[in-house]
mmCIF file of C-alpha atoms and ligand atoms in Angstrom:
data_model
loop_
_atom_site.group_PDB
_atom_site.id
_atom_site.type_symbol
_atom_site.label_atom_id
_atom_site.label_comp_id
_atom_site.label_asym_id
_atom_site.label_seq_id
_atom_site.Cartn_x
_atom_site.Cartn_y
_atom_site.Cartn_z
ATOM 1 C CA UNK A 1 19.793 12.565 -18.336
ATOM 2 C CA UNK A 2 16.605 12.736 -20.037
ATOM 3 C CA UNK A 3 14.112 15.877 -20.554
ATOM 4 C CA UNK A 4 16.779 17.435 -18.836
ATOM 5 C CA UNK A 5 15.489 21.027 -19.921
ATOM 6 C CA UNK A 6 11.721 20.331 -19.545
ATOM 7 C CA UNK A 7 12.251 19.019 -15.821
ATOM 8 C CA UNK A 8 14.135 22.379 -15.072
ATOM 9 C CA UNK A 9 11.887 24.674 -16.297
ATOM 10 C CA UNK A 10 9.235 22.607 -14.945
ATOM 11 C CA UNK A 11 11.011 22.935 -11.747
ATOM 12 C CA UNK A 12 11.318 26.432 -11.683
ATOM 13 C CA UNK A 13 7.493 27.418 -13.571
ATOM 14 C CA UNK A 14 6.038 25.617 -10.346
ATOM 15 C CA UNK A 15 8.431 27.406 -7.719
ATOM 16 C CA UNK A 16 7.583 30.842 -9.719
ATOM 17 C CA UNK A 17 3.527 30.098 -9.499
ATOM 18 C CA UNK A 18 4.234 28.703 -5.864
ATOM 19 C CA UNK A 19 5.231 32.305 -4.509
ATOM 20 C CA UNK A 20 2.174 33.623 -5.849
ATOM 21 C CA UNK A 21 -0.112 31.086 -4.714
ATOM 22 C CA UNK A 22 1.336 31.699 -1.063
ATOM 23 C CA UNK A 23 0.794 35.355 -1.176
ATOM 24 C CA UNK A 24 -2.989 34.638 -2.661
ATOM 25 C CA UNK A 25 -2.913 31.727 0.429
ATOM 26 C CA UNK A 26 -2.733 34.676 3.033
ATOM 27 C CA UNK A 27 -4.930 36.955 2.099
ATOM 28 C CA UNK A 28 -8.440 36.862 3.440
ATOM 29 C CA UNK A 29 -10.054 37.817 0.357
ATOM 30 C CA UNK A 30 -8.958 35.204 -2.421
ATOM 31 C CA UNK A 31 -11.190 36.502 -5.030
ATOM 32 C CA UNK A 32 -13.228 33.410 -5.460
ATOM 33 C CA UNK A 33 -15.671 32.225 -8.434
ATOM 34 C CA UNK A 34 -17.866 29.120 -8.996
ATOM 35 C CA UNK A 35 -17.716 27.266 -12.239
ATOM 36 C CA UNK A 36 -20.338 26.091 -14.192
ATOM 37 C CA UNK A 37 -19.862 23.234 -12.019
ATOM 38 C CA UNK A 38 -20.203 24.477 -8.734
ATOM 39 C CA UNK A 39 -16.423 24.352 -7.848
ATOM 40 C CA UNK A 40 -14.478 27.478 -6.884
ATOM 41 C CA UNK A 41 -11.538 29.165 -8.470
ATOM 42 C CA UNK A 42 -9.687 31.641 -7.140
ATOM 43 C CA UNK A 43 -7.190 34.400 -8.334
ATOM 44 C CA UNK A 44 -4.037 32.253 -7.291
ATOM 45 C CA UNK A 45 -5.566 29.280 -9.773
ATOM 46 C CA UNK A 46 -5.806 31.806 -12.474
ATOM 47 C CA UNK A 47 -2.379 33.362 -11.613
ATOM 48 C CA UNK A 48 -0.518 30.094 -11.257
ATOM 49 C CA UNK A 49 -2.175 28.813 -14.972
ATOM 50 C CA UNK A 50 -1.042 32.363 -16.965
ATOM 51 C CA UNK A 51 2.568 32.118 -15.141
ATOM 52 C CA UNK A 52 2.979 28.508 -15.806
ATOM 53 C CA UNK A 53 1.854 28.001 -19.321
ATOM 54 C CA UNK A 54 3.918 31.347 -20.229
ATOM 55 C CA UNK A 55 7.065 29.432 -18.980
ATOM 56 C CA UNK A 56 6.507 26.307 -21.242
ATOM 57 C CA UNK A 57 5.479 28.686 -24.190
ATOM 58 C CA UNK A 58 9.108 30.798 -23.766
ATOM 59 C CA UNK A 59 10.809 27.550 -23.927
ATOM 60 C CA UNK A 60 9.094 25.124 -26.053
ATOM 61 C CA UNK A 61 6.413 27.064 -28.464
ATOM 62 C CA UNK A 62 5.005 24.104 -30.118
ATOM 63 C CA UNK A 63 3.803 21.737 -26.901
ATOM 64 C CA UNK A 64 0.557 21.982 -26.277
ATOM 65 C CA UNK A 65 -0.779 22.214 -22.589
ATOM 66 C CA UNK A 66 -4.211 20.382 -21.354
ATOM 67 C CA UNK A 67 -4.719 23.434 -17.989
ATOM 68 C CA UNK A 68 -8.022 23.041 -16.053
ATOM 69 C CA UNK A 69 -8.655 26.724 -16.201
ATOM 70 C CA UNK A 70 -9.853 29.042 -19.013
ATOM 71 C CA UNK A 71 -10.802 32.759 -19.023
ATOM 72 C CA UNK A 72 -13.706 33.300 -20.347
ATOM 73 C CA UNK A 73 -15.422 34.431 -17.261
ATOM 74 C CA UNK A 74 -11.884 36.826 -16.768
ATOM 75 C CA UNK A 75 -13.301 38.792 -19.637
ATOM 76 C CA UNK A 76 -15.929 39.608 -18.246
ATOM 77 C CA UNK A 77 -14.910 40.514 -15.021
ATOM 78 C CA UNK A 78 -12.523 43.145 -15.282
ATOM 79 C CA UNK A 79 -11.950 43.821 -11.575
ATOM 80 C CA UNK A 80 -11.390 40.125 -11.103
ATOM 81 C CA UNK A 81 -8.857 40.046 -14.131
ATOM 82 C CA UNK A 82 -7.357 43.524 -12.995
ATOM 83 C CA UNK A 83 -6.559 41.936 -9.257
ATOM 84 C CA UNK A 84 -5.243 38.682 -10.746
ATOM 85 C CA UNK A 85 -2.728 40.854 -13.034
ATOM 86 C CA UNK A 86 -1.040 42.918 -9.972
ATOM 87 C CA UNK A 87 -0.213 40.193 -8.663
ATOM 88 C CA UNK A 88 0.912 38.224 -11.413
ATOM 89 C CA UNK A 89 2.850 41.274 -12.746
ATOM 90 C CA UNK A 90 5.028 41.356 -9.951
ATOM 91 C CA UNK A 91 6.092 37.649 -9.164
ATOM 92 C CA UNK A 92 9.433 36.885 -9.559
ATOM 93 C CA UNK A 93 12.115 34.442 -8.600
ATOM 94 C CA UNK A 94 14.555 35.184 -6.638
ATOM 95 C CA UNK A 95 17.777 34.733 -9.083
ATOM 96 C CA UNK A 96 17.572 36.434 -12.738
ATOM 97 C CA UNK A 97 19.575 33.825 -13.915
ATOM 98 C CA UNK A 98 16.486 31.368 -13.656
ATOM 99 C CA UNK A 99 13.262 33.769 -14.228
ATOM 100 C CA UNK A 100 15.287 34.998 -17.490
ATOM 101 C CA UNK A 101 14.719 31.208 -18.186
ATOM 102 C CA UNK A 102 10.794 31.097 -18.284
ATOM 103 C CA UNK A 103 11.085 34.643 -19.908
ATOM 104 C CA UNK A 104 10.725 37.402 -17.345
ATOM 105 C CA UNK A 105 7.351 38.596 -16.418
ATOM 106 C CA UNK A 106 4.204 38.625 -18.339
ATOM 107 C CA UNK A 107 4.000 41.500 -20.678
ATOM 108 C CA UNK A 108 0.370 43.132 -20.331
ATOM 109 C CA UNK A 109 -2.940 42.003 -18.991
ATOM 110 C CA UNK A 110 -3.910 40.979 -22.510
ATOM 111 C CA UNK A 111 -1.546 38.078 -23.070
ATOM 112 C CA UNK A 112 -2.174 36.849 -19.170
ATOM 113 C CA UNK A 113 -5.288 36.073 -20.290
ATOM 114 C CA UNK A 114 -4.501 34.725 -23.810
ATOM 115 C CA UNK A 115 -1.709 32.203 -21.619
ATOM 116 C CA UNK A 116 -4.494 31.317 -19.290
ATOM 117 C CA UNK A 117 -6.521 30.273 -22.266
ATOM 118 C CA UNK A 118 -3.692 28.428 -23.980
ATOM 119 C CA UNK A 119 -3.996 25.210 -21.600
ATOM 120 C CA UNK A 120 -6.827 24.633 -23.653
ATOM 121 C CA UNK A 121 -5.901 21.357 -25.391
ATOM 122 C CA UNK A 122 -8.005 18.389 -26.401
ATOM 123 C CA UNK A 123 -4.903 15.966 -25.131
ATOM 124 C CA UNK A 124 -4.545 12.727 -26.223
ATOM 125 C CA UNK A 125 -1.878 10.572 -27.317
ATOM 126 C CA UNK A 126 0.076 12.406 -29.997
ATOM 127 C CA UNK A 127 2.943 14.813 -29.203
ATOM 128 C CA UNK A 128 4.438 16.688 -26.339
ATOM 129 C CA UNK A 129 1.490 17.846 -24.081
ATOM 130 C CA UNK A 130 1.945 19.589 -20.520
ATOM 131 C CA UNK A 131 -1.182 18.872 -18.296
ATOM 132 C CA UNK A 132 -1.237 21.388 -15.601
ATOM 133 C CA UNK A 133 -3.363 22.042 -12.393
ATOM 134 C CA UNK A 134 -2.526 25.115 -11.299
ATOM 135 C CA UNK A 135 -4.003 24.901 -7.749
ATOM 136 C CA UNK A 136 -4.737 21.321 -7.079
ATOM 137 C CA UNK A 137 -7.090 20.842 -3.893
ATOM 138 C CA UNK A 138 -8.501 24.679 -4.820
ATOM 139 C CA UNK A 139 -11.261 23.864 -1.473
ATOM 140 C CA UNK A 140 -8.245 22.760 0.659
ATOM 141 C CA UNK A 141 -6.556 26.031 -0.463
ATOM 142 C CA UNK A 142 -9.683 28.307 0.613
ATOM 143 C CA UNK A 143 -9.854 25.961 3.913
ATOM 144 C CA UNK A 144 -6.186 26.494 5.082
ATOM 145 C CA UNK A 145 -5.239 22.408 4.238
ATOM 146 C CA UNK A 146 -2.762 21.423 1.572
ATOM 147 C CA UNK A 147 -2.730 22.247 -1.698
ATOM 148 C CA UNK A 148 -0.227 21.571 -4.676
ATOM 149 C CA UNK A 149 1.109 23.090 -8.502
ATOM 150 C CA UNK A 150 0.961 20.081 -10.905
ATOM 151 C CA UNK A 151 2.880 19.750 -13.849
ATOM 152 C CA UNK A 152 3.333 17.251 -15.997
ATOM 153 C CA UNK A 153 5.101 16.161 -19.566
ATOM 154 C CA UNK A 154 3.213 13.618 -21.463
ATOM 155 C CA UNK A 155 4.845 12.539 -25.032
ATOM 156 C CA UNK A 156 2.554 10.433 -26.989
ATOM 157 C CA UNK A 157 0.097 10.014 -24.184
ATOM 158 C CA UNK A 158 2.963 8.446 -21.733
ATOM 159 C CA UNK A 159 3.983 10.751 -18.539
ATOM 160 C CA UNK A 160 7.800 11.432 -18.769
ATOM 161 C CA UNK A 161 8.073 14.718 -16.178
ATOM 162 C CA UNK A 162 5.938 15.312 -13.318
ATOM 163 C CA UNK A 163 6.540 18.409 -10.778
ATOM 164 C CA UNK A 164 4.609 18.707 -7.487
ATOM 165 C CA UNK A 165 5.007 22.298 -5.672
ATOM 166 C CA UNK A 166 3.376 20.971 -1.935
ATOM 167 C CA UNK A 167 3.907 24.611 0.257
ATOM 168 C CA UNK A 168 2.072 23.694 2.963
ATOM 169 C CA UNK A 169 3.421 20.075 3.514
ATOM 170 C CA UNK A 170 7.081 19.517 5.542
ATOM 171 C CA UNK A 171 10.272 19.672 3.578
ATOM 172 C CA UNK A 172 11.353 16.570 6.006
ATOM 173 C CA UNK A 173 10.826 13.656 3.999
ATOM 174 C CA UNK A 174 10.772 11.360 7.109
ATOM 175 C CA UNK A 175 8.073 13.662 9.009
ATOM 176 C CA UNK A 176 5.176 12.011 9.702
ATOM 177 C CA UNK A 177 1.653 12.983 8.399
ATOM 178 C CA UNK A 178 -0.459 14.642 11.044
ATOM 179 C CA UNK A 179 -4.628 14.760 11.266
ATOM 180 C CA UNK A 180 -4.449 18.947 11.320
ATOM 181 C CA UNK A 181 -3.036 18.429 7.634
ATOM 182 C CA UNK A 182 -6.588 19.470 6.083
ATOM 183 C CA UNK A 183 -7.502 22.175 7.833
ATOM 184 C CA UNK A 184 -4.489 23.690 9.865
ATOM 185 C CA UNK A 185 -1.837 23.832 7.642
ATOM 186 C CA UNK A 186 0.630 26.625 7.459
ATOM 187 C CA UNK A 187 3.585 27.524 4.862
ATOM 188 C CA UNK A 188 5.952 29.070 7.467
ATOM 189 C CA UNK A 189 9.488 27.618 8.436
ATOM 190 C CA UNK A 190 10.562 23.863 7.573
ATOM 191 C CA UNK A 191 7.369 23.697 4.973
ATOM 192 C CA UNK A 192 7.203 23.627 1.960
ATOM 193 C CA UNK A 193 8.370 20.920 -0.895
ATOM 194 C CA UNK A 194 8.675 19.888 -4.527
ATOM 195 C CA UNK A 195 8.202 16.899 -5.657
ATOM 196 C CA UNK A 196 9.989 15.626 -9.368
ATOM 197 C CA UNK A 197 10.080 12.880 -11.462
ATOM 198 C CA UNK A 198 11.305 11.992 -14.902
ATOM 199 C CA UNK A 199 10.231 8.414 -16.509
ATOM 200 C CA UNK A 200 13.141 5.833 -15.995
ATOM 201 C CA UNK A 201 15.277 8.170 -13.446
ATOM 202 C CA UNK A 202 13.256 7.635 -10.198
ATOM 203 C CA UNK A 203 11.896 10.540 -7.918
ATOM 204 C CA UNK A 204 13.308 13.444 -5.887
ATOM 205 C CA UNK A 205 12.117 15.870 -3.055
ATOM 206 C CA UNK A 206 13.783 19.102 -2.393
ATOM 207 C CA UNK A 207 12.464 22.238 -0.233
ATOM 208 C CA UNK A 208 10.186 24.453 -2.175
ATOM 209 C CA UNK A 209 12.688 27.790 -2.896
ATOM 210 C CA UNK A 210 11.977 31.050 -4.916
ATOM 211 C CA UNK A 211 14.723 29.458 -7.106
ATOM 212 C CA UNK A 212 17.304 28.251 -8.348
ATOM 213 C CA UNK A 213 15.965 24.826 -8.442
ATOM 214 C CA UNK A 214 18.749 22.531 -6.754
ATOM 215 C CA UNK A 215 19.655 18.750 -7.328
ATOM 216 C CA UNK A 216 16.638 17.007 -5.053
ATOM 217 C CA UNK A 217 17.242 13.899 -2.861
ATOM 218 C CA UNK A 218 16.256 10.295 -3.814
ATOM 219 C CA UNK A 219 12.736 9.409 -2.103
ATOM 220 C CA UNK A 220 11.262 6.284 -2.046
ATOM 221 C CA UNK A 221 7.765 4.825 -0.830
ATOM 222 C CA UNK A 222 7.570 2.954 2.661
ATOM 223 C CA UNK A 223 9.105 -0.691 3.256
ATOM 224 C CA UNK A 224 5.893 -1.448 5.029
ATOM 225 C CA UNK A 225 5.645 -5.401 4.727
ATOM 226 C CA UNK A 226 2.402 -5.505 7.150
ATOM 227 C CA UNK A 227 -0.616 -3.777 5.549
ATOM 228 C CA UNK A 228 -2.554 -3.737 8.652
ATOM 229 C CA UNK A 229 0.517 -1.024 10.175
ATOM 230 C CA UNK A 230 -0.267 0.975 6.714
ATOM 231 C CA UNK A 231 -1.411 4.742 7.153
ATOM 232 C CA UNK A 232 -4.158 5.714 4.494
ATOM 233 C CA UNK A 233 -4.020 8.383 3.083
ATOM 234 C CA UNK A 234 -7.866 10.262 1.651
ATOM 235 C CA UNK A 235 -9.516 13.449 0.384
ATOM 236 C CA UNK A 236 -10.990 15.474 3.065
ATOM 237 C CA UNK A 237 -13.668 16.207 0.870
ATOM 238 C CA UNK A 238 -16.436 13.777 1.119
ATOM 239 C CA UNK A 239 -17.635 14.576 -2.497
ATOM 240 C CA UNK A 240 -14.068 13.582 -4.151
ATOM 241 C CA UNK A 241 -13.819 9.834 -2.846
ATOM 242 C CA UNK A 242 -15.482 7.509 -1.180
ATOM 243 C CA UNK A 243 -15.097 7.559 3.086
ATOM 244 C CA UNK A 244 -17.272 5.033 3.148
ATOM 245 C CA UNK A 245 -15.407 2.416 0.732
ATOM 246 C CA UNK A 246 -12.357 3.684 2.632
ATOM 247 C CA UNK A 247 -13.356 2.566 5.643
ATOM 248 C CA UNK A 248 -14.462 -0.746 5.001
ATOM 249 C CA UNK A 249 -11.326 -1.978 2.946
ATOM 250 C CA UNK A 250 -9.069 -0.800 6.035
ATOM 251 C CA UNK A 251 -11.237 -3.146 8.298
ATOM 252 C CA UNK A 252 -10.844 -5.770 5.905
ATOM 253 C CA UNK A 253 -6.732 -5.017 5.916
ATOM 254 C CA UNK A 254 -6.784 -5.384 9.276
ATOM 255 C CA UNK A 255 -6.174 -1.472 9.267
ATOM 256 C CA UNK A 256 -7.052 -0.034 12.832
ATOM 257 C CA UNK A 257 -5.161 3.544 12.581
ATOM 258 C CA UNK A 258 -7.149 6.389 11.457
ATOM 259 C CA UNK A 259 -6.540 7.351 7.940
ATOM 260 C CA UNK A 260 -4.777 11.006 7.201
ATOM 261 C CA UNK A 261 -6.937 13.464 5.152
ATOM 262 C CA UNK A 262 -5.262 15.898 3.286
ATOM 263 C CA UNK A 263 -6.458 17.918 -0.382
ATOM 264 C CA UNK A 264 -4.506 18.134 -3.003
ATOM 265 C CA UNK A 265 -1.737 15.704 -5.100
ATOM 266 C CA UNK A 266 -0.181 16.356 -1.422
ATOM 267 C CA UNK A 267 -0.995 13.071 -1.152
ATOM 268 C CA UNK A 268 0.813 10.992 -3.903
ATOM 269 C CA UNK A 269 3.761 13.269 -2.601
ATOM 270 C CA UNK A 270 3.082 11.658 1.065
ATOM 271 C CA UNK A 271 2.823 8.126 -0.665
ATOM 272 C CA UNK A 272 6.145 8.485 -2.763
ATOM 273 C CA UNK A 273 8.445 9.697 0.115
ATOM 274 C CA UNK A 274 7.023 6.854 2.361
ATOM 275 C CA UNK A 275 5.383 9.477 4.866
ATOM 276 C CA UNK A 276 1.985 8.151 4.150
ATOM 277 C CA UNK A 277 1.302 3.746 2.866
ATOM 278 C CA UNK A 278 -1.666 4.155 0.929
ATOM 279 C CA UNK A 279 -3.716 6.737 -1.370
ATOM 280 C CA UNK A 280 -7.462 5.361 -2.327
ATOM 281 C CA UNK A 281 -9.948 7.309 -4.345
ATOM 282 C CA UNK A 282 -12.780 5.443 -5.073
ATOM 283 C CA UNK A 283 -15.588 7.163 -6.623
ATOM 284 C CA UNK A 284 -18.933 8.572 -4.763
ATOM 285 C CA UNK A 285 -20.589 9.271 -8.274
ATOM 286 C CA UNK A 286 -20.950 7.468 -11.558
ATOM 287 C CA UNK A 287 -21.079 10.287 -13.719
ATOM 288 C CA UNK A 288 -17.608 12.162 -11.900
ATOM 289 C CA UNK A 289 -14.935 11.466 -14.610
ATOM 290 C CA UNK A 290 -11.612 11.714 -13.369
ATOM 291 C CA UNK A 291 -8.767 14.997 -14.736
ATOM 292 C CA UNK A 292 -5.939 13.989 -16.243
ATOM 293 C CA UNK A 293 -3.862 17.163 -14.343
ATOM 294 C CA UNK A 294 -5.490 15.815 -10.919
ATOM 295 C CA UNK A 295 -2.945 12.810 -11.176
ATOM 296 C CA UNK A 296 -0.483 12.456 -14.059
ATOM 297 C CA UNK A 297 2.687 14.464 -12.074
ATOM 298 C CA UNK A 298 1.486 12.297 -9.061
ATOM 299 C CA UNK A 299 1.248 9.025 -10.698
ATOM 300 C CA UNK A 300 5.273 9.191 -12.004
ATOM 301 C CA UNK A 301 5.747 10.721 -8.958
ATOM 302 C CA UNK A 302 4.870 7.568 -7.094
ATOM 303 C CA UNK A 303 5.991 4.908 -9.761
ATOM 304 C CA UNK A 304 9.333 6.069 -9.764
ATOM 305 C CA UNK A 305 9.622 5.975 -6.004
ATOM 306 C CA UNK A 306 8.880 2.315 -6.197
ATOM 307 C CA UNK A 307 5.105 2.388 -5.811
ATOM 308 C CA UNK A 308 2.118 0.971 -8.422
ATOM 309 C CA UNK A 309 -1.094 3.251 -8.888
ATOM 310 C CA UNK A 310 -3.998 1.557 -10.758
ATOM 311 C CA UNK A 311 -7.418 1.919 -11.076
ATOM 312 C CA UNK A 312 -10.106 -0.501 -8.985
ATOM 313 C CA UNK A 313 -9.357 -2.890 -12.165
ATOM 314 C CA UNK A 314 -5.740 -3.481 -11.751
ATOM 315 C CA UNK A 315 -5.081 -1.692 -14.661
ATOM 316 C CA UNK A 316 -2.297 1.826 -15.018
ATOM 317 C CA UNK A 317 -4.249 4.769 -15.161
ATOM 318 C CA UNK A 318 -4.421 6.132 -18.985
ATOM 319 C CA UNK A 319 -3.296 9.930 -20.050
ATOM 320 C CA UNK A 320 -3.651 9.413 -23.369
ATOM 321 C CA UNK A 321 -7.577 9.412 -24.190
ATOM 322 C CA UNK A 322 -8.044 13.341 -23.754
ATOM 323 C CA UNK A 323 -8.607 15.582 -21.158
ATOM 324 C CA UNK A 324 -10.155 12.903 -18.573
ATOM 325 C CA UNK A 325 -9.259 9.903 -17.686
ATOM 326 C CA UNK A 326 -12.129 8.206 -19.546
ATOM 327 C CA UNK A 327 -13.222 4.735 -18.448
ATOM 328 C CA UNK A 328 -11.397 5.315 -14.897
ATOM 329 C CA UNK A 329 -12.898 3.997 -11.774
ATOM 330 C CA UNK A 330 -10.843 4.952 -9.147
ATOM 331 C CA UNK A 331 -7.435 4.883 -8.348
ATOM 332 C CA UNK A 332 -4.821 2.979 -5.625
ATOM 333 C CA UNK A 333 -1.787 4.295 -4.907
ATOM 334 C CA UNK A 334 0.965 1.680 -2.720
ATOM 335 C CA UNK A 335 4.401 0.585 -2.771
ATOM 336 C CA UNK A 336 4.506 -1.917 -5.210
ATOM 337 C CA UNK A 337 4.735 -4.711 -2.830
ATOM 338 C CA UNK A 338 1.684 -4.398 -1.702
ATOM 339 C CA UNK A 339 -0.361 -3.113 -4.201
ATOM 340 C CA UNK A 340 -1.950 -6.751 -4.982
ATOM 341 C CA UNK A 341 -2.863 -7.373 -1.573
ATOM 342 C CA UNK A 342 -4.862 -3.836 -1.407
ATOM 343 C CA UNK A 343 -6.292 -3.790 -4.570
ATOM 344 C CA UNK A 344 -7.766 -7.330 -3.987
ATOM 345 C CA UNK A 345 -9.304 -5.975 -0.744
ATOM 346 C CA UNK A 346 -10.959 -2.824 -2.679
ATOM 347 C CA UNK A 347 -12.343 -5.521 -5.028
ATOM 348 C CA UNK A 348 -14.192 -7.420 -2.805
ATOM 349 C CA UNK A 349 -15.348 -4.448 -1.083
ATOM 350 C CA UNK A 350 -16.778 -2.772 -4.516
ATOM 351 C CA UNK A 351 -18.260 -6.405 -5.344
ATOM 352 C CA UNK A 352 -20.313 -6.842 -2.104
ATOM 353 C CA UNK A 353 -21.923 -3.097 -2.753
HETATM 354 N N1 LIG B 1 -17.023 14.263 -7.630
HETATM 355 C C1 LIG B 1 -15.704 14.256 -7.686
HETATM 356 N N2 LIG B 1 -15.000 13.087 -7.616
HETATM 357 C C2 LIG B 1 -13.669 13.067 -7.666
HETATM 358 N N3 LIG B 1 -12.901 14.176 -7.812
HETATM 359 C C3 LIG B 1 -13.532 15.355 -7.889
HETATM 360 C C4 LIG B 1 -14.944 15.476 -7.834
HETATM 361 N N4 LIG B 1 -15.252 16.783 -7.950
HETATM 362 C C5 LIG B 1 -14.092 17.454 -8.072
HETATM 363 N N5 LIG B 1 -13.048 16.601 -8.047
HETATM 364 C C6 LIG B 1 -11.626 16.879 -8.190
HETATM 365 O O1 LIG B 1 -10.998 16.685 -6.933
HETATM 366 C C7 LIG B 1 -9.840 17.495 -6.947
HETATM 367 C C8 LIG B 1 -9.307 17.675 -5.559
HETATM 368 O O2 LIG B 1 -8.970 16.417 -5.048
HETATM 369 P P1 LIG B 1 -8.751 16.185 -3.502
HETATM 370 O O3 LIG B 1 -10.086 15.878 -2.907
HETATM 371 O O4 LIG B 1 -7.841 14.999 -3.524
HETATM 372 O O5 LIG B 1 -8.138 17.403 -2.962
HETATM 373 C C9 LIG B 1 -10.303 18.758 -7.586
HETATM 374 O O6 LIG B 1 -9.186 19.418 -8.112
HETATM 375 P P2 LIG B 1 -9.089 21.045 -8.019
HETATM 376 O O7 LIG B 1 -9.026 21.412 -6.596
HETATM 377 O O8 LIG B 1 -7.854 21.282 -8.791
HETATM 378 O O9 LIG B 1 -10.306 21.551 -8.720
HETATM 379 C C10 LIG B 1 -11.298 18.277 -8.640
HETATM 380 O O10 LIG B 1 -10.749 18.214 -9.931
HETATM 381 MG MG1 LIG B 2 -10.803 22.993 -9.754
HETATM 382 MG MG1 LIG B 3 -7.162 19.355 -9.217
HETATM 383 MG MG1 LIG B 4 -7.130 22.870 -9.728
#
């Protein structure tokens, strides 16, 4: 099997940041920031970045990793980077066998915050580069909704691993999606799931575990053959995708059930294992350029469970121009058999704007 190695520790850097990203999930006081642009971070996205990265750096020195968080403003903040290290001091998995793997805990403080800052690559399409989202749907997070750990492998700009840690969503593959998902969601009993994929070697679900990482089951998007039965998956944020666009493409599919709005990559999991038809994301703002981490595990993800995800021009979504997705406009996630039908919808729809 290919990348073997890199889909293991992939595997088990996402479970590791997943237990701390639950224990940040329950507490009240999630030590929030805003960004220069406006959109929060909290302790668990900081945690999740320095444990993550410091896994791939144990086990493969020279890749590079393109993570959405830095920590500059850590530095200054002392109490803020004090909390964040307690907990990230402590997090284990549960076997020694596999956190001996992604090198034991963090030594000090100090290199936390040097790990946090090593996801600062330009990308692009040379070499072995990991993007990473450490908490992906950080609002839906804060909220109580979904929220995922994203990892991805790209070699020469191509995505060959992607790893989706979902806590909040069912372990059942066959459950179906329910409208609480974005703002009641819990991690307790029979939740919990990680999505993997590795270019060529189709995609897997198993229940999210403190490790060891086991063999995952097969999943595969829906068989739907009538578009109008499909269940549409969206943001719940109104400032990530168009409602509005949403809306009038389902009329035009003949669509008549509500769509399902969850945060996170939660929903190109929901897409690949057939538990949701359709992910759109068309854009509310011309000047919003797309993250590569916000969709490169998801996008192999739902290829290699026998969907298509392209942008609003037909064409495959491109890794390999940086940290963005420059040039994107939007993005449609189906099973394949349907994608033309939808897509052609969402272009008539964007044409009579
Ligand atoms: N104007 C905008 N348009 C599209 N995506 C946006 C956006 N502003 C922020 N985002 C991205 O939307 C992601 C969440 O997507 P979703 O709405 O599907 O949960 C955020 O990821 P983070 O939560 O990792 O910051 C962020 O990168
Ligand atoms: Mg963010
Ligand atoms: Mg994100
Ligand atoms: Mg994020």
């Amino acid at each position: 099997m290919a990348y073997e190695k890199e889909l293991k520790i992939a595997q088990l850097a996402v479970a590791r940041a997943a237990i701390l990203t639950k224990a940040v999930f329950h507490e009240k006081a999630k030590g929030t920031v805003s960004k220069d642009d406006k959109s929060p971070v909290t302790i668990g996205d900081f945690g999740a970045q320095a444990l993550i990265i410091a896994a791939i750096k144990h086990n493969f020195p020279s890749d590079e990793v393109v993570g959405e968080e830095e920590a500059s403003s850590l530095r200054d903040q002392k109490d803020l980077a004090s909390k964040i290290w307690n907990l990230v001091k402590d997090v284990k998995l549960s076997d020694a066998e596999s956190d001996a793997l992604l090198g034991g805990p963090i030594k000090s403080e100090a290199q936390m915050l040097d790990a946090i800052d090593m996801g600062n690559s330009a990308g692009g399409n040379k070499g072995r580069i990991w993007a990473l989202d450490p908490i992906d749907g950080t609002k839906g997070f804060l909220r109580g909704g979904q929220y995922a750990v994203c990892l991805a492998l790209m070699v020469d700009g191509d995505v060959k691993v992607g790893v989706l840690g979902c806590p909040n969503l069912p372990v059942d593959d066959s459950a179906p999606l329910t409208e609480d998902m974005g703002s009641a969601a819990t991690d307790a009993e029979g939740k919990g799931v990680l999505f993997s994929a590795v270019q060529g070697e189709g995609a897997t679900s198993q229940p999210l575990t403190k490790g060891p990482v086991a063999k995952g089951q097969p999943i595969h998007v829906s068989k739907i053959s009538k578009v109008s039965e499909a269940v549409m998956c969206e943001s719940v944020e109104p400032g990530h995708s168009s409602k509005g666009d949403n809306a009038l493409i389902a009329e035009k599919l003949g669509i008549t059930g509500k769509p399902v709005q969850m945060d996170s990559q939660a929903k190109y999991g929901s897409v690949a294992r057939g538990a949701g038809d359709l992910y759109l994301r068309l854009p509310v703002r011309k000047d919003y350029i797309e993250k590569i981490w916000d969709h490169a595990a998801g996008d192999l993800i739902v290829r290699e469970a026998g969907g298509q995800v392209t942008d609003v021009t037909g064409k495959r979504l491109n890794f390999s121009l940086g940290r963005t997705l420059t040039e994107n406009k939007g993005v449609i996630a189906t099973p394949a058999n349907v994608h033309a039908e939808v897509l052609k919808a969402v272009q008539e729809v964007l044409a009579a704007k």
